[in-house]
């Protein structure tokens, strides 16, 4: 009863609220709500991050919205996968102070309405794709403290108005596409602490006014086109800790006093400029310094005293004109944090002091190549157990290589070529089991090639050329399937035959056994070395015929078999290879010279000094072949059989095509552009076909969004119910057409169980006459790995350890196939969990080849890739650090992304997790927990089922090795594949209870 009474009493009150016009302030909080909805409506939200943004919830509790009272004061939408433009309605959120949109895919301009937000303090748009200019009226926001536009596509000049923001502390503009000069008004910002203008395409001189920034601690002007000298005032800002002007065209002498005037300096990066004069001697007072990088300048004179630089970690002087003897190394023995030491390519002389042994045990890189250093290597080098890269090449070092080096079990890259080292290589490599590259070429080493090298399963490169090695080639070395860069044993005195184990070198790009005394025949197993691009067997005593099975070496570009005793005729497969150089001279070959392929280019072929060739193209000036008629006769009988078959087949095709065309004429089939440029023959579909297959591109068929467009589920053929995924490219997005081409090229020719198959492309126009491009893939029923890892939805059960491991192995198979499986290597460029698709049996396939690149040549691409880059951005968290610096993609880059995916799969942490930032990233997070802290970091959903933690440890170790910062240190994908397979094999017995 009482309840009823209160209900009745409250009724009028209820009506009161309904009918009374809202109070005046209400209209503003309504504006806020409407503005937020407008912002949402201009975005695609593939991760459904903004589902809370609906009218049933008060807007102050929407994700990322922070209110004071009932008004929005902060909007924080970082790393939510948002795609689209930033609505100008943002300008109506009039009390907004903080906007953080970092790590999304916002496109289009920064709306000028943002300058209506007069209370704005923080504007963080880092890592998006904003274009256009910085709004000039930015000075309308006088409270701005932080402006971070790092990693966008902003252009135009940096507005002078920026200098009128009296509270500005942070300018983060690095990695954009501005033009022009640094406005000198920036010198007015007396509160400025961070100025970061790296990779901004700026030029001109650095304004003197910057010397007035009395609070500056972080200065980054690297990778621009700055000229002139550094204003002296900058060297007097005593608060500076980080000073980076590297990669510009700056010149002049660095003031001798900087060690005194910059007492807080921790990082000094001057590399790749035109600085000259001596290295300032006062640097010896900069006792807080951690990194000194002066490489690639014209610095002269000696190395200053380094005794007091006890915190130094990196010391880089390479490629200068420094003259000194190596005794300065003694002054670094107090520097207990030293990790990297590189004084290569200078004019250093003298010998390595014994005090080398007292350098910090943390030293992992020691590089003195290309100097004039003589004497022997002090045996104390064995104390530096963390050494990982040692480059002593191109010096005058001699004596025996000290046995103590065998203790250096962390060594990956050992470069000692072009010296005068002598003696034998007994068990030198002892514990260096991680070695991936060994260069000992051009020394005076003798004795046998150590067969112990055969146990170094990470070896990518072995160069022992130009020494005095004798004996035969150990089979063990030929079994090193990890070898992928080069195996060079040339210019020695090796004897015996080429071991048939050579067939294990399936990943090898270059094999050089020339100038030895090798005898016997060319082993037919060589045909298994399918990655070979260069093969040199010249100047040996090889005999017999050139094996016809070598026709499998489809990637071969250079082949030198000259100066042997080879006999028989030139096998015809040679004209089918894409050879650029072929040398068969000075053998005992004879018979008909082919006249296609490389044989059409006289300058690419050497055939001199053989017994009797005939035929070939005219310029070769060989007589016509006598037996020509008889061979033609044979051919003609073949033709007699073939021609009728071909004619009949041809007729059938014509009829079929005719029928097909007639049938399709009735449909409004738009013109399909020729795909010469794509070079792929695929089932062609029209716009109308796809419109039908996707229910008119209906929203309910959408299965995902990519950066360049949407993906729809499509039923291609109602009867057969061929289900496919159709990616429709949004051609308004910059780069979308390029992606289309890249994907067609990359995927058109390849077929592999672990790569998503492209079934069709549609390059056409829609009914309105607009260009329409779409890619049609096999449909993968289980969607992306990303969903399985991160979706809390019931449909996605947690994956078991075995499932995860199988998926990882599938991905590794896919990547290896891309890199090495076909004649040209394909680099994916954008590997991440959302690009890994799972079919109904949970077999993983690598998909989305939008950033893929075909590397024309494996060798340079292994480390640098072809220099041309087309604005590769990849995906934050998965792109390797070096892409930022060089902008070109590489196999090692793919390996990095794979490593991150692997770590993500077993920790269930995205690399963009809030835990990470600054120094901490997923790689370090995991590596610091290895081997004993795993419980803390692994995915809590993982069912261990009695399994030992060390299994997870070994999986994570692979992920860590793949995601190392230095591309050279990353594990080769072939090895990754082997190790994952090993772990899986050990786990299989457990599979029932896991
Ligand atoms: C808007 O303001 C009015 C009056 O202050 C308040 O009653 C209402 O709940 C507010 N709306 C929201 C969505 O906060
Ligand atoms: C806005 O950002 C500033 C600077 O980072 C910070 O101090 C302040 O607390 C933030 N305010 C809000 C409302 O988040």
XYZ file of C-alpha atoms in Angstrom, residues 236-568:
333
model
C 75.104 26.434 -23.664
C 71.735 25.041 -22.566
C 72.907 23.281 -19.469
C 69.651 21.353 -19.031
C 70.103 19.346 -22.241
C 70.312 15.611 -21.715
C 69.507 14.323 -25.168
C 71.141 16.008 -28.153
C 70.451 14.433 -31.535
C 71.264 16.155 -34.822
C 72.300 13.005 -36.671
C 71.787 12.479 -40.406
C 71.793 16.025 -41.724
C 74.323 18.085 -43.649
C 75.604 20.075 -40.719
C 79.199 21.192 -40.649
C 81.740 23.043 -38.573
C 83.728 22.341 -35.475
C 82.132 21.269 -32.189
C 83.105 23.760 -29.439
C 85.898 22.381 -27.318
C 84.012 23.243 -24.126
C 80.852 21.184 -24.569
C 81.757 18.744 -21.834
C 81.572 21.703 -19.428
C 78.667 23.664 -20.898
C 76.451 20.580 -21.223
C 77.082 19.007 -17.809
C 73.913 16.881 -17.958
C 74.413 15.424 -21.385
C 73.585 11.717 -21.513
C 73.114 11.198 -25.229
C 75.138 12.926 -27.944
C 74.246 11.875 -31.478
C 76.088 13.699 -34.256
C 76.456 10.866 -36.756
C 76.271 11.266 -40.541
C 77.000 14.962 -40.895
C 79.981 16.921 -42.146
C 81.457 17.927 -38.800
C 85.208 18.384 -38.761
C 88.005 19.270 -36.387
C 88.925 17.378 -33.252
C 86.548 15.552 -30.951
C 86.185 18.146 -28.131
C 88.605 17.142 -25.409
C 86.293 18.482 -22.679
C 84.006 15.550 -23.427
C 86.073 13.833 -20.776
C 84.167 15.955 -18.192
C 80.731 14.817 -19.350
C 80.572 12.185 -16.685
C 76.857 11.467 -17.161
C 77.218 10.565 -20.796
C 75.835 7.190 -21.885
C 75.891 7.294 -25.680
C 78.467 9.011 -27.863
C 77.746 8.517 -31.537
C 80.001 10.575 -33.816
C 80.140 8.161 -36.760
C 80.420 9.198 -40.403
C 81.812 12.689 -40.057
C 85.236 14.171 -40.708
C 86.525 14.314 -37.157
C 90.306 14.308 -36.934
C 92.970 14.022 -34.271
C 93.176 11.630 -31.357
C 90.510 10.103 -29.124
C 90.119 12.222 -25.960
C 90.623 10.762 -22.519
C 87.598 8.673 -21.593
C 88.547 7.730 -18.050
C 85.746 9.610 -16.319
C 82.958 8.459 -18.596
C 81.989 5.664 -16.267
C 78.381 5.478 -17.449
C 79.091 5.173 -21.128
C 77.287 2.346 -22.933
C 77.774 3.140 -26.602
C 80.918 4.575 -28.122
C 80.682 4.973 -31.895
C 83.332 6.765 -33.930
C 83.251 4.787 -37.131
C 84.025 6.374 -40.496
C 85.995 9.406 -39.401
C 89.613 10.443 -39.799
C 90.756 9.685 -36.258
C 94.490 9.078 -35.863
C 95.607 7.437 -32.683
C 97.015 4.201 -31.449
C 94.791 1.694 -29.778
C 96.168 2.313 -26.305
C 93.189 4.635 -25.648
C 91.224 1.464 -25.004
C 92.873 1.443 -21.568
C 91.008 4.645 -20.642
C 87.693 2.829 -21.102
C 88.360 0.172 -18.507
C 86.495 2.184 -15.821
C 83.398 2.237 -17.979
C 81.666 -0.728 -16.463
C 78.508 -0.239 -18.506
C 80.143 -0.212 -21.916
C 78.217 -2.394 -24.351
C 79.117 -1.293 -27.841
C 82.447 -0.079 -29.139
C 82.871 0.831 -32.782
C 85.875 2.741 -34.079
C 85.920 1.108 -37.499
C 87.013 2.861 -40.684
C 89.439 5.379 -39.201
C 93.193 5.762 -39.319
C 93.915 3.935 -36.089
C 97.183 2.076 -35.712
C 99.240 0.377 -33.046
C 98.272 -2.905 -31.523
C 95.427 -3.987 -29.265
C 96.554 -3.453 -25.632
C 96.407 -6.281 -23.096
C 93.998 -4.054 -21.110
C 91.356 -5.054 -23.656
C 90.741 -7.899 -21.235
C 89.608 -5.354 -18.613
C 86.854 -3.776 -20.653
C 83.363 -4.137 -19.252
C 82.115 -7.680 -19.329
C 78.921 -6.233 -20.827
C 80.641 -5.363 -24.103
C 78.724 -7.143 -26.833
C 79.952 -5.323 -29.912
C 83.605 -4.687 -30.682
C 84.267 -3.310 -34.118
C 87.640 -2.012 -35.310
C 87.458 -3.018 -38.977
C 89.281 -1.065 -41.688
C 92.101 0.467 -39.688
C 95.808 -0.248 -39.653
C 95.949 -2.168 -36.425
C 98.695 -4.763 -36.207
C 99.985 -7.352 -33.780
C 98.041 -10.220 -32.364
C 94.734 -10.446 -30.516
C 95.318 -10.334 -26.722
C 94.174 -13.630 -25.283
C 92.276 -11.729 -22.574
C 89.566 -11.149 -25.171
C 88.137 -14.410 -23.836
C 87.022 -12.516 -20.700
C 84.492 -10.512 -22.687
C 81.954 -13.302 -22.566
C 79.051 -11.233 -23.816
C 80.682 -10.446 -27.122
C 78.172 -10.990 -29.842
C 79.601 -9.079 -32.812
C 83.349 -8.891 -33.308
C 84.639 -7.241 -36.448
C 88.419 -7.110 -36.804
C 88.449 -7.395 -40.580
C 90.653 -5.352 -42.927
C 93.531 -4.722 -40.520
C 97.077 -5.981 -40.281
C 96.495 -8.384 -37.411
C 98.591 -11.522 -37.340
C 99.592 -14.470 -35.232
C 97.361 -17.251 -34.074
C 93.722 -16.681 -33.233
C 93.713 -17.090 -29.424
C 92.078 -20.262 -28.170
C 90.468 -18.236 -25.362
C 87.978 -16.988 -27.951
C 86.342 -20.384 -27.882
C 84.801 -19.308 -24.558
C 82.772 -16.590 -26.234
C 79.550 -18.510 -26.239
C 77.331 -15.540 -27.078
C 79.099 -14.808 -30.328
C 76.846 -14.423 -33.354
C 78.929 -12.577 -35.889
C 82.656 -13.120 -36.143
C 84.338 -11.114 -38.857
C 88.107 -11.502 -39.037
C 88.658 -11.495 -42.784
C 91.458 -9.645 -44.604
C 94.167 -9.882 -41.940
C 97.242 -12.055 -41.629
C 96.060 -14.633 -39.156
C 97.898 -17.922 -39.524
C 97.928 -21.414 -38.108
C 95.157 -23.946 -38.001
C 91.592 -23.636 -36.791
C 91.492 -26.533 -34.407
C 88.613 -26.397 -31.938
C 88.603 -22.624 -32.085
C 84.881 -22.299 -32.400
C 84.349 -24.559 -29.389
C 81.498 -23.006 -27.455
C 80.477 -20.427 -30.000
C 77.408 -22.456 -30.849
C 75.232 -19.446 -31.616
C 77.470 -18.274 -34.429
C 75.473 -17.151 -37.400
C 78.126 -15.518 -39.543
C 81.801 -16.399 -39.791
C 84.150 -14.512 -42.102
C 87.794 -15.550 -42.035
C 88.516 -14.921 -45.695
C 91.831 -13.547 -46.925
C 94.118 -14.805 -44.146
C 96.866 -17.392 -44.018
C 94.977 -20.108 -42.237
C 95.922 -23.685 -43.003
C 95.084 -27.273 -42.126
C 91.683 -28.835 -42.527
C 88.360 -27.065 -42.587
C 87.101 -27.967 -39.090
C 84.243 -30.431 -39.341
C 83.064 -29.284 -35.893
C 81.490 -26.332 -37.671
C 78.837 -28.806 -38.734
C 77.230 -28.600 -35.311
C 76.597 -24.879 -35.520
C 72.979 -25.061 -36.431
C 72.455 -21.288 -36.580
C 75.097 -20.638 -39.180
C 73.892 -18.431 -42.020
C 77.226 -17.572 -43.572
C 80.629 -19.227 -43.680
C 83.449 -17.595 -45.591
C 86.835 -19.286 -45.397
C 87.941 -18.233 -48.872
C 91.466 -17.185 -49.813
C 93.353 -19.138 -47.199
C 95.534 -22.211 -47.361
C 93.074 -24.847 -46.275
C 93.801 -28.366 -47.452
C 92.086 -31.734 -47.283
C 88.540 -32.418 -48.355
C 85.321 -30.543 -47.699
C 83.790 -32.043 -44.535
C 80.339 -33.479 -45.226
C 79.201 -32.043 -41.911
C 79.436 -28.542 -43.312
C 77.358 -29.471 -46.312
C 74.617 -30.626 -43.960
C 74.197 -27.184 -42.412
C 70.735 -26.451 -43.728
C 70.711 -23.145 -41.846
C 73.309 -21.740 -44.251
C 71.446 -19.171 -46.272
C 73.686 -16.248 -47.145
C 76.839 -17.794 -48.539
C 79.153 -20.744 -48.217
C 82.481 -19.656 -49.614
C 85.445 -22.027 -49.565
C 87.008 -20.678 -52.751
C 90.715 -20.050 -53.348
C 92.069 -22.722 -51.077
C 93.710 -26.045 -51.831
C 90.761 -28.320 -51.103
C 90.677 -31.737 -52.726
C 88.366 -34.669 -53.200
C 84.856 -34.527 -54.534
C 81.963 -32.248 -53.642
C 80.099 -34.167 -50.917
C 76.647 -35.249 -52.028
C 75.356 -33.798 -48.727
C 75.453 -30.475 -50.549
C 71.775 -31.158 -51.269
C 70.944 -30.213 -47.675
C 71.735 -26.580 -48.397
C 68.184 -25.802 -49.403
C 68.235 -22.261 -48.112
C 71.579 -21.198 -49.460
C 71.713 -18.220 -51.816
C 75.365 -18.411 -52.876
C 77.833 -21.291 -53.051
C 81.436 -20.654 -54.047
C 83.864 -23.560 -54.238
C 85.953 -22.106 -57.052
C 89.750 -22.226 -57.341
C 90.399 -25.408 -55.440
C 91.404 -28.875 -56.569
C 88.010 -30.493 -56.359
C 87.536 -33.509 -58.590
C 84.823 -35.968 -59.517
C 81.437 -35.064 -60.956
C 79.004 -32.308 -60.035
C 76.704 -34.136 -57.589
C 73.123 -34.425 -58.777
C 71.990 -33.640 -55.229
C 72.935 -30.047 -55.980
C 69.515 -29.877 -57.588
C 68.002 -29.675 -54.096
C 69.677 -26.329 -53.396
C 66.616 -24.556 -54.693
C 67.421 -21.173 -53.177
C 70.723 -20.829 -55.011
C 71.191 -17.601 -56.898
C 74.901 -17.833 -57.462
C 76.939 -20.940 -57.991
C 80.666 -20.860 -58.669
C 82.534 -24.107 -59.220
C 85.116 -22.728 -61.638
C 88.847 -23.555 -61.593
C 88.608 -27.071 -60.273
C 89.118 -30.507 -61.773
C 85.457 -31.430 -62.111
C 84.467 -33.818 -64.871
C 81.450 -35.500 -66.378
C 78.354 -33.777 -67.681
C 76.450 -30.828 -66.316
C 73.608 -32.657 -64.540
C 70.238 -32.069 -66.183
C 68.511 -32.163 -62.785
C 70.046 -28.771 -62.061
C 67.059 -27.451 -63.982
C 65.379 -27.221 -60.565
C 67.610 -24.284 -59.623
C 65.056 -21.825 -60.891
C 66.466 -18.857 -59.002
C 69.965 -19.139 -60.405
C 71.305 -15.809 -61.658
C 75.010 -16.481 -61.989
C 76.623 -19.773 -62.860
C 80.350 -20.268 -63.357
C 81.622 -23.728 -64.255
C 84.609 -22.542 -66.251
C 88.084 -24.096 -66.148
C 87.103 -27.668 -65.317
C 87.055 -30.838 -67.375
C 83.333 -30.946 -67.976
C 82.197 -32.799 -71.064
C 79.031 -33.504 -72.982
